[in-house]
Coordinates of C-alpha atoms and ligand atoms in Angstrom, one line a residue:
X1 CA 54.0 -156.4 -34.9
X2 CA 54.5 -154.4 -38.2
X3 CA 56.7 -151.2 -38.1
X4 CA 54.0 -148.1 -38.7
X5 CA 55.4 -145.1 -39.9
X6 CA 52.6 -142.1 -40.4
X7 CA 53.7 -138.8 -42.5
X8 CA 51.3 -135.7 -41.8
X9 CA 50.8 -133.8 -44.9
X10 CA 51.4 -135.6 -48.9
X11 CA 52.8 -132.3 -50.2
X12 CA 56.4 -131.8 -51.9
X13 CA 58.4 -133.3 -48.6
X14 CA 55.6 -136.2 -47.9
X15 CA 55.1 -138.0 -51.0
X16 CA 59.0 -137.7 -51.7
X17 CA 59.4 -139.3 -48.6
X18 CA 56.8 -142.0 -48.9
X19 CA 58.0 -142.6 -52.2
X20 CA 61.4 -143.1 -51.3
X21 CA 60.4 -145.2 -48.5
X22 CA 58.2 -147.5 -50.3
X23 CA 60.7 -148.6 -52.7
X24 CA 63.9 -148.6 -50.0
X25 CA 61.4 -150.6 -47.3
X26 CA 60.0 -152.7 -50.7
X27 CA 60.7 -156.2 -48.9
X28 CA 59.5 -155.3 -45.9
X29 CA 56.3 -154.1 -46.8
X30 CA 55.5 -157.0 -48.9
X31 CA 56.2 -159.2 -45.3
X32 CA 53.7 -157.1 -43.1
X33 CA 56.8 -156.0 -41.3
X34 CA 56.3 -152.2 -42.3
X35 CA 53.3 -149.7 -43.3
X36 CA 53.4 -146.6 -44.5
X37 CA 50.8 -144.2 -44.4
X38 CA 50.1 -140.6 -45.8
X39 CA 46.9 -138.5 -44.2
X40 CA 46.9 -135.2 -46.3
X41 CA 43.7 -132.8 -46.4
X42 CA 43.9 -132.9 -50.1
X43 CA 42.7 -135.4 -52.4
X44 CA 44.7 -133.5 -54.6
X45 CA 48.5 -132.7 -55.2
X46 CA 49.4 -129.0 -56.6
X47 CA 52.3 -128.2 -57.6
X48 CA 52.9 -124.7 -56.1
X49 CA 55.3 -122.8 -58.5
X50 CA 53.3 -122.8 -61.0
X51 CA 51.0 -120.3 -59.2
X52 CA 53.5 -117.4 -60.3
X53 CA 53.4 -118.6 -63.7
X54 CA 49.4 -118.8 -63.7
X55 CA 49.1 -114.9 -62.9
X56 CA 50.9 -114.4 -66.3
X57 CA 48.6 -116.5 -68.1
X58 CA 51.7 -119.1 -68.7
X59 CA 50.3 -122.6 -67.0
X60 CA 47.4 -124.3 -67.0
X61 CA 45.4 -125.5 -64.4
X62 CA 45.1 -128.7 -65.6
X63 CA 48.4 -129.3 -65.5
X64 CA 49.6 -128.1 -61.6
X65 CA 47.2 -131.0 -60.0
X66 CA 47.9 -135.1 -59.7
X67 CA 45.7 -137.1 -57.8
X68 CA 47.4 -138.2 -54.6
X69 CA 46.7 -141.6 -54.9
X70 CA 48.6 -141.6 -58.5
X71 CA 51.3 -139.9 -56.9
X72 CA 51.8 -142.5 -54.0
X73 CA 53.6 -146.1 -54.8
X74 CA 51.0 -148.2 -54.7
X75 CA 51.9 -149.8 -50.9
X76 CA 51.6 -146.7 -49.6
X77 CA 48.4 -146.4 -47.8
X78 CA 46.7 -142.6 -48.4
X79 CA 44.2 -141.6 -45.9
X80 CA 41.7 -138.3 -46.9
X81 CA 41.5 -136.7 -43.8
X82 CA 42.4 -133.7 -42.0
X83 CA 44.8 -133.7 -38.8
X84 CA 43.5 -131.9 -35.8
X85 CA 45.9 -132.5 -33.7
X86 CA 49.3 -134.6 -32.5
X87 CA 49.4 -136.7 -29.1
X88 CA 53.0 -136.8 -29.3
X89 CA 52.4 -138.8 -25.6
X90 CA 50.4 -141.5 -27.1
X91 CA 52.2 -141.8 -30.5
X92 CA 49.0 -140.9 -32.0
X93 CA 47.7 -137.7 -34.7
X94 CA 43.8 -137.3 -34.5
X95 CA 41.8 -136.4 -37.4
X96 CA 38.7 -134.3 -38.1
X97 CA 36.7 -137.5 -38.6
X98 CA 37.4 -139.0 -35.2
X99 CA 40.3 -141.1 -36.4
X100 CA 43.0 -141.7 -34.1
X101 CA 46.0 -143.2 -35.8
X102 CA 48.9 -144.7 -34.2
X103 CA 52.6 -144.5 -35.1
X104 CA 56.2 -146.4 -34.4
X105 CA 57.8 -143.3 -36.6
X106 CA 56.2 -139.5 -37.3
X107 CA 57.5 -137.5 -39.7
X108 CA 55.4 -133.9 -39.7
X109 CA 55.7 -132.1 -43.2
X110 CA 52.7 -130.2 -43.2
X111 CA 53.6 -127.4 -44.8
X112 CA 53.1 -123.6 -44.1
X113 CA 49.9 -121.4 -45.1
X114 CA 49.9 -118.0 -46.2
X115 CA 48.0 -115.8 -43.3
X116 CA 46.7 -112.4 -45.2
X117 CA 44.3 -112.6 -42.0
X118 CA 46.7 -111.5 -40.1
X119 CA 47.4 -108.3 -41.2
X120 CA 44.3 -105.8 -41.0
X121 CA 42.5 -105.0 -44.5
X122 CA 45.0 -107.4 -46.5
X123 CA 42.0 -109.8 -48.0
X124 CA 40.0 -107.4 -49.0
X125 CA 42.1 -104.1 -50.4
X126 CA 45.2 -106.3 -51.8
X127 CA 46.1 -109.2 -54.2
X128 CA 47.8 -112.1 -53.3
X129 CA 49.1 -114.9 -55.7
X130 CA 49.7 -117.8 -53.2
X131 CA 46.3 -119.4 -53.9
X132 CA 44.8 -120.8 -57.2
X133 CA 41.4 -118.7 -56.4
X134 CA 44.2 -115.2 -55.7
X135 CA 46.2 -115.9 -58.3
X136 CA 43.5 -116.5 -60.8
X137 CA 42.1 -113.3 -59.3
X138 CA 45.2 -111.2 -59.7
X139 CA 45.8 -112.4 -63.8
X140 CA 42.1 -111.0 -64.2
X141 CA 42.8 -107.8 -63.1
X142 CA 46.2 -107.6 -64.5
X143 CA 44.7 -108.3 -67.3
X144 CA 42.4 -104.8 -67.1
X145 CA 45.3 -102.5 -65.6
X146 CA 46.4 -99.8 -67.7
X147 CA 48.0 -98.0 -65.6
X148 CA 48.8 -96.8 -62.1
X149 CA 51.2 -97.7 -58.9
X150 CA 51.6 -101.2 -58.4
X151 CA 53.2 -101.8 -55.5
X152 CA 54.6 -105.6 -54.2
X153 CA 54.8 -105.6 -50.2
X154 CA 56.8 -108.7 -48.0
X155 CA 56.3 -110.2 -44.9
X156 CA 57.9 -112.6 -43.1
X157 CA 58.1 -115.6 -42.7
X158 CA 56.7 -116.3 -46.0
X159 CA 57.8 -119.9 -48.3
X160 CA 59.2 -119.2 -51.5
X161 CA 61.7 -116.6 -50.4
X162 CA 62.5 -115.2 -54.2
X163 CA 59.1 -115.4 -55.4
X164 CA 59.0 -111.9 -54.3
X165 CA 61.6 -111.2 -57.1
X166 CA 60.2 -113.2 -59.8
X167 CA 56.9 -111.3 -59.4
X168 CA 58.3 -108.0 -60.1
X169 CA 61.1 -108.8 -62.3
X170 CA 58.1 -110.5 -64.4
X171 CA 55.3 -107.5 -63.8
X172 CA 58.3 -105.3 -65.3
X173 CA 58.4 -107.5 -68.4
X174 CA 54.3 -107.5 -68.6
X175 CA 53.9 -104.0 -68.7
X176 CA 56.4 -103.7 -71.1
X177 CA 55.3 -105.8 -73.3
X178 CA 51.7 -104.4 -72.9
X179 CA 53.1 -101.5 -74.2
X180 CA 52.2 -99.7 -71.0
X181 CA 55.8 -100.0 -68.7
X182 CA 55.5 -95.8 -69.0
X183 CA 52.5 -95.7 -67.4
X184 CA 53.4 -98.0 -64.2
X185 CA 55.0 -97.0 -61.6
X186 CA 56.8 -100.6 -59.8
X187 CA 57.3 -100.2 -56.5
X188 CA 58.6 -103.2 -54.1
X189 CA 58.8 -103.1 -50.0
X190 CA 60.6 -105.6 -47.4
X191 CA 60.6 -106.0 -43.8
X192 CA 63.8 -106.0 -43.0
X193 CA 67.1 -103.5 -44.0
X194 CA 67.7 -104.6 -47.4
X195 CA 65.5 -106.2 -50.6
X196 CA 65.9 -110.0 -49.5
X197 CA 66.6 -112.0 -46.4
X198 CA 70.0 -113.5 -48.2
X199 CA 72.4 -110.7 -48.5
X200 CA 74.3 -111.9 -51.5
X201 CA 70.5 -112.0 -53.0
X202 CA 69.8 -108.7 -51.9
X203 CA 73.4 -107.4 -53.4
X204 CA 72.6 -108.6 -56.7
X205 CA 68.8 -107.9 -56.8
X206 CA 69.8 -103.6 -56.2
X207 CA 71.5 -103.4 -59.4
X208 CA 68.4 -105.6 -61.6
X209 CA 65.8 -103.2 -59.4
X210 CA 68.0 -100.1 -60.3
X211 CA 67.9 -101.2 -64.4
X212 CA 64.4 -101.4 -65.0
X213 CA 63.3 -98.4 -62.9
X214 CA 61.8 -100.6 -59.9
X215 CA 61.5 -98.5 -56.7
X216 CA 62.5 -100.0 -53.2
X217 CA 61.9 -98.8 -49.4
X218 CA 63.3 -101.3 -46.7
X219 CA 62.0 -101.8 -42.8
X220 CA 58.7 -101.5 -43.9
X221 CA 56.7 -103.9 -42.2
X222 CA 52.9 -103.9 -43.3
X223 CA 50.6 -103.0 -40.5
X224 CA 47.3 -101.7 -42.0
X225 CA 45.8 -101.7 -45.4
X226 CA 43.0 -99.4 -46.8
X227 CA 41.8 -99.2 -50.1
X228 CA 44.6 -97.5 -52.2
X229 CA 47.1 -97.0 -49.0
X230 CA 49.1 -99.2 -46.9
X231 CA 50.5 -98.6 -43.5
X232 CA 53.6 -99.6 -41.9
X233 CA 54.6 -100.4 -38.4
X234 CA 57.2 -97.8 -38.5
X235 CA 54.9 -95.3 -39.4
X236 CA 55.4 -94.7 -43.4
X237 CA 52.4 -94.9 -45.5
X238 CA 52.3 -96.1 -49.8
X239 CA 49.6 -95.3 -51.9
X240 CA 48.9 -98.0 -54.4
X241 CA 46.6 -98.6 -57.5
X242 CA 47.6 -102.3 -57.5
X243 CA 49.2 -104.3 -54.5
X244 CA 50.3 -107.7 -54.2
X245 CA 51.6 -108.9 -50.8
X246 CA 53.0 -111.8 -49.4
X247 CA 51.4 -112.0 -46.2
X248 CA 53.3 -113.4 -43.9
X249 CA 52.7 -117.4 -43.0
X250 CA 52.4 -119.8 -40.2
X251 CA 52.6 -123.6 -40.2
X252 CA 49.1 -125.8 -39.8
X253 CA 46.6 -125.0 -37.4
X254 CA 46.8 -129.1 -36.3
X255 CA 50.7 -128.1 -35.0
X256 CA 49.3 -125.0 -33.4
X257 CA 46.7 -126.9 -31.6
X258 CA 49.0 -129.1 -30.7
X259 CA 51.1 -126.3 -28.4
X260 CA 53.6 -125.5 -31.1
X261 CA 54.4 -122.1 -31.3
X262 CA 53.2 -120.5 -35.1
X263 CA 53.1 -124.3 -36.2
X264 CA 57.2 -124.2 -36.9
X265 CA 58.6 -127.5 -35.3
X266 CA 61.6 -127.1 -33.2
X267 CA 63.9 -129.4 -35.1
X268 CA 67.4 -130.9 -35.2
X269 CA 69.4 -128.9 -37.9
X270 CA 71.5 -132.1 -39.2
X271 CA 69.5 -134.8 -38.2
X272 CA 65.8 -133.2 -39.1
X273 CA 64.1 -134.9 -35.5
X274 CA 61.7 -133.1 -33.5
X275 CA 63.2 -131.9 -30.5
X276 CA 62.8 -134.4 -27.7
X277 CA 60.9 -137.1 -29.7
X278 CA 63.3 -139.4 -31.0
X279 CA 60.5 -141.4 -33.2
X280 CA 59.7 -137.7 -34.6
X281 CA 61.2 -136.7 -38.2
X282 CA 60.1 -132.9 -39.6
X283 CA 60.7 -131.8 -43.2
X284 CA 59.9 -128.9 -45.2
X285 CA 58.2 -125.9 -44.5
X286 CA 57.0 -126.6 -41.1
X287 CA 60.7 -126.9 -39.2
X288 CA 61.8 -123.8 -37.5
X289 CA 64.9 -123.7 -38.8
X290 CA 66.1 -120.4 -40.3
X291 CA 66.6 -121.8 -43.9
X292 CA 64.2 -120.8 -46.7
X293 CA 60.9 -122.5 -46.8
X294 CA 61.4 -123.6 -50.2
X295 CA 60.2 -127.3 -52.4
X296 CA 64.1 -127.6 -53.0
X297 CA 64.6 -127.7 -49.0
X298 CA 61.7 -129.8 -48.6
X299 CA 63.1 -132.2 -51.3
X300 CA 66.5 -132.4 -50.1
X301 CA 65.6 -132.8 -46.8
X302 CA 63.2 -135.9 -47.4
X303 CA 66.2 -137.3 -49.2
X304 CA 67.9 -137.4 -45.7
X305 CA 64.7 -138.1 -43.8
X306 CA 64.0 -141.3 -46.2
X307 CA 67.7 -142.3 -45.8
X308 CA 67.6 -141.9 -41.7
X309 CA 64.1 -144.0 -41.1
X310 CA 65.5 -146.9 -43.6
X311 CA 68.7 -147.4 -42.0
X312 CA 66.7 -146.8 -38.5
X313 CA 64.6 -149.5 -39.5
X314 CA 66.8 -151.6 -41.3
X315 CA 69.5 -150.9 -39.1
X316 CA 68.5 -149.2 -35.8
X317 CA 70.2 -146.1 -36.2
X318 CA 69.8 -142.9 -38.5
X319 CA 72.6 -142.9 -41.5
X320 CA 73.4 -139.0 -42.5
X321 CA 73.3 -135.5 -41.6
X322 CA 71.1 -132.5 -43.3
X323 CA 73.8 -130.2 -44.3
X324 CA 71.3 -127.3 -44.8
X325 CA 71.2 -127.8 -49.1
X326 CA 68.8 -125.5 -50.9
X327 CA 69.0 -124.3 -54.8
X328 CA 66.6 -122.0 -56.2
X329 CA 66.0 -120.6 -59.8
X330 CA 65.0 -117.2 -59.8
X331 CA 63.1 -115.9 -63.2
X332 CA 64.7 -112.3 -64.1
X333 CA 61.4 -112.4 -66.7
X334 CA 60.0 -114.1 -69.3
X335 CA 63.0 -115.3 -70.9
X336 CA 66.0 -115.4 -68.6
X337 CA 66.5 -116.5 -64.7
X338 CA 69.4 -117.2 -62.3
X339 CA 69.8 -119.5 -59.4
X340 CA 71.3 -119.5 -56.1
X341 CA 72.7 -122.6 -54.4
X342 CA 73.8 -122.8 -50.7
X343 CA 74.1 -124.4 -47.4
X344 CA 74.7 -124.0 -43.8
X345 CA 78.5 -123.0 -44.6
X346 CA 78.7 -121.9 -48.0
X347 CA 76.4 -118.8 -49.2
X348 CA 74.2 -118.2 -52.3
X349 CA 76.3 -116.5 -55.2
X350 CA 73.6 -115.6 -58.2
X351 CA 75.3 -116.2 -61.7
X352 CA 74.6 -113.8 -64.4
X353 CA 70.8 -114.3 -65.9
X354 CA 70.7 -116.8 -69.3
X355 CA 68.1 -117.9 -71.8
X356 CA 69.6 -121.6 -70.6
X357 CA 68.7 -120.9 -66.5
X358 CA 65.0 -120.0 -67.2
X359 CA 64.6 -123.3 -70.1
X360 CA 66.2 -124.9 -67.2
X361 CA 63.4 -123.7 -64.7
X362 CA 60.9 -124.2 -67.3
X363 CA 61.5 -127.8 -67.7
X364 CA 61.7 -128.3 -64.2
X365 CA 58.3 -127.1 -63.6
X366 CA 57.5 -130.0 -66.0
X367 CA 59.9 -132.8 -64.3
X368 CA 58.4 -131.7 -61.0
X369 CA 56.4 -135.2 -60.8
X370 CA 59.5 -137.1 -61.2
X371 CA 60.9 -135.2 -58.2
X372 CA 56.9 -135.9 -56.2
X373 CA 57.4 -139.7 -57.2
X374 CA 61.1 -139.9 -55.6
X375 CA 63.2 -140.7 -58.6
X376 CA 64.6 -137.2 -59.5
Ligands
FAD1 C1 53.8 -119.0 -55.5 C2 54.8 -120.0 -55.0 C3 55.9 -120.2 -55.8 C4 56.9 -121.1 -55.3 N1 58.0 -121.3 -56.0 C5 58.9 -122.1 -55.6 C6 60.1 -122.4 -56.4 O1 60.3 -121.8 -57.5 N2 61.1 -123.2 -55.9 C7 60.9 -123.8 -54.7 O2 61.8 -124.6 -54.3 N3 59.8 -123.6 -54.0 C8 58.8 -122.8 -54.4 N4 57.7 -122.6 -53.6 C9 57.6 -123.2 -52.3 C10 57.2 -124.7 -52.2 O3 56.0 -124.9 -53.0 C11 57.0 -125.1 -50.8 O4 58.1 -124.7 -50.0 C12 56.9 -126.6 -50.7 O5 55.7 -127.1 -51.3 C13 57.0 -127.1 -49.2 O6 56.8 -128.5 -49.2 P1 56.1 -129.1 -47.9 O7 56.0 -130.5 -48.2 O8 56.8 -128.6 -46.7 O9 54.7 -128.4 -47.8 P2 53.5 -128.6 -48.9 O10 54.0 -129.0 -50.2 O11 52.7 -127.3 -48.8 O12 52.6 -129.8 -48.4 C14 52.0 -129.8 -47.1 C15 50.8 -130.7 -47.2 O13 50.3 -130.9 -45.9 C16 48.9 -131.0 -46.0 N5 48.3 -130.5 -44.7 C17 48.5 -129.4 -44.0 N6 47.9 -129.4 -42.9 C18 47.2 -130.6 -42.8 C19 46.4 -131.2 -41.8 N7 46.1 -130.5 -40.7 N8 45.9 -132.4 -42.1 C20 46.2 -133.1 -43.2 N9 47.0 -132.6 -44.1 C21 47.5 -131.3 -44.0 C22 48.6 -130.0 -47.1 O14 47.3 -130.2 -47.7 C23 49.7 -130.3 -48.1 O15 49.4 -131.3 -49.0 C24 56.7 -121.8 -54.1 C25 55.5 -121.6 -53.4 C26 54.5 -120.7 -53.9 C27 53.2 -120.6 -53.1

């Protein structure tokens, strides 16, 4: 009987993982011994940085999207379909189209999805860039604005924990270059009491919010919108011409349906298992673990995950630990960015902004594939 091992979800973690499994369990796939297979939604892979770039008129669509199939080593087997739930009992997911499909080995990296549903009057009376459709959206009517209080609002938990940063660090470069900074006023909120979830971050974004006139207000978490004015829970009100929020996020409804709190997977902090299912590997967004939901932390986690269910399967036993590794560039405009690099013991430290940090982004946004395909 062959080895089957099902990932949930061919995003940034999956495909890495497949990847990295089909050429690690190469012999043993061409013997029957092993199968991998990816079910993912999407027929299509995007590539979900780029999204902050699209809203400045700076990437192309054409260029965010592979095909899945492309993506995936060619022994991989890549079924369209969507999960609707997981019978962890039965070692089994079931899918929308009645498909029940058996595993030896589960590794859940479905993701997390922005929620603006969840917070009342967010879809209609703000922008959000998360999506192709909002994104596109938002560059339109940037595009038009001359003028007025733009206003960025956070919630939590949310993926992509400096986007927030890049957005208005890069909005303050727009305006200016539009010629129209004077007539803006930037205004930036956060739930909790200070600008970002990472202390050091928040310590170093002050000063860069302070130089280019960028208002803040902390503990505000957003309640209520109405057109041009946005509640908080703790009772303060804004009043915006423009706002762009990130809503806060959940993991997949299939998790949720399954009787997992929110859709975040209780899971091992070093060894990346699902607790209680020893057959059960989780990776990227959808782990409850209090580490940014980010594609580096996807990425270096499925370099563990593909390590563990080799040697498990070569050898019977995982081979390393997670040691909480994330690194994230973080544009400080069109032309320079910084990066912060941490793990469970040693925090972030942002280096001064260079021209050289943001080339280095910008190439990475290109290289991206090489990461999806499991050899960078
Ligand atoms: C605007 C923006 C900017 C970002 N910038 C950065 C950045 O600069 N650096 C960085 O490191 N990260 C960045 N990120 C975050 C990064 O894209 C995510 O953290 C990363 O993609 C997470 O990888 P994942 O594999 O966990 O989930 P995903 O890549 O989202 O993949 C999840 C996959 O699961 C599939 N799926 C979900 N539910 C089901 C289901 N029920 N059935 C079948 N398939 C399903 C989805 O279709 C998807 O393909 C950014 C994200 C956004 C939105």
């Amino acid at each position: 009987m062959a080895t089957h091992v099902v990932i949930a979800g061919g995003g940034t973690a999956g495909s890495i993982i497949a990847n990295l499994l089909a050429r690690g369990l190469h012999e043993e796939i061409s013997r029957g011994e092993v199968v991998i297979k990816v079910i993912d939604k999407e027929e299509k892979h995007m590539y979900q940085p780029a999204l902050l770039y699209v809203v400045f008129d700076r990437f192309r669509e054409n260029e965010m999207f592979k095909d899945m199939r492309d993506l995936l080593n060619p022994s991989v087997i890549f079924i369209h379909d969507e999960i609707e739930e997981f019978d962890f009992n039965a070692n089994a997911v079931r899918t929308k189209s009645g498909k029940k499909v058996e595993y030896d080995y589960l590794v859940i990296a479905t993701g997390s999805k922005p929620r603006p549903d969840l917070i009342e009057g967010l879809e209609e009376n703000g922008d959000i860039f998360y999506t192709l459709e909002r994104a596109k959206k938002l560059r339109e009517k940037l595009r038009k604005f001359d003028g007025g209080k733009v206003l960025v609002s956070v919630a939590a938990p949310h993926k992509c924990p400096v986007a927030p940063l890049e957005i208005i660090f890069m909005l303050d470069e727009y305006f200016r270059q539009k010629g129209i900074r004077d007539k803006v006023e930037l205004g930036y909120t956060y739930p909790i009491g200070r600008v970002h979830a990472l202390e050091p971050v928040a310590n170093w974004a002050v000063p860069e919010f302070e130089k280019r006139g960028i208002n803040y207000e902390t503990l505000f978490n957003m309640e209520k919108v109405e057109p041009g004015v946005i509640h908080s829970m703790e009772g303060f009100e804004k009043e915006f011409d423009l706002l762009i929020a990130i809503p806060p996020h959940k993991g997949s409804e299939s998790l949720i349906n399954s009787g997992i709190q929110d859709g975040w997977v209780p899971t091992d902090r070093h060894l990346l298992k699902a607790e209680g299912h020893e057959n059960v590997y989780v990776c990227g967004d959808t782990t409850n673990l209090p580490i940014s939901k980010a594609g580096s932390t996807a990425h270096f986690e499925a370099d563990v995950v593909a390590e563990n269910l080799i040697a498990e399967i070569k050898e019977g036993h995982p081979a390393r630990d997670y040691d909480g590794k994330v690194m994230c560039f973080i544009e400080t405009g069109f032309s320079s960015a910084t990066y912060v690099w941490f793990n469970y013991t040693t925090p972030p430290n942002p280096v001064p902004p260079s021209k050289m940090i943001h080339w280095l982004k910008l190439g990475y946004n290109r290289v991206y594939w090489l990461t999806a395909r499991g050899i960078l």
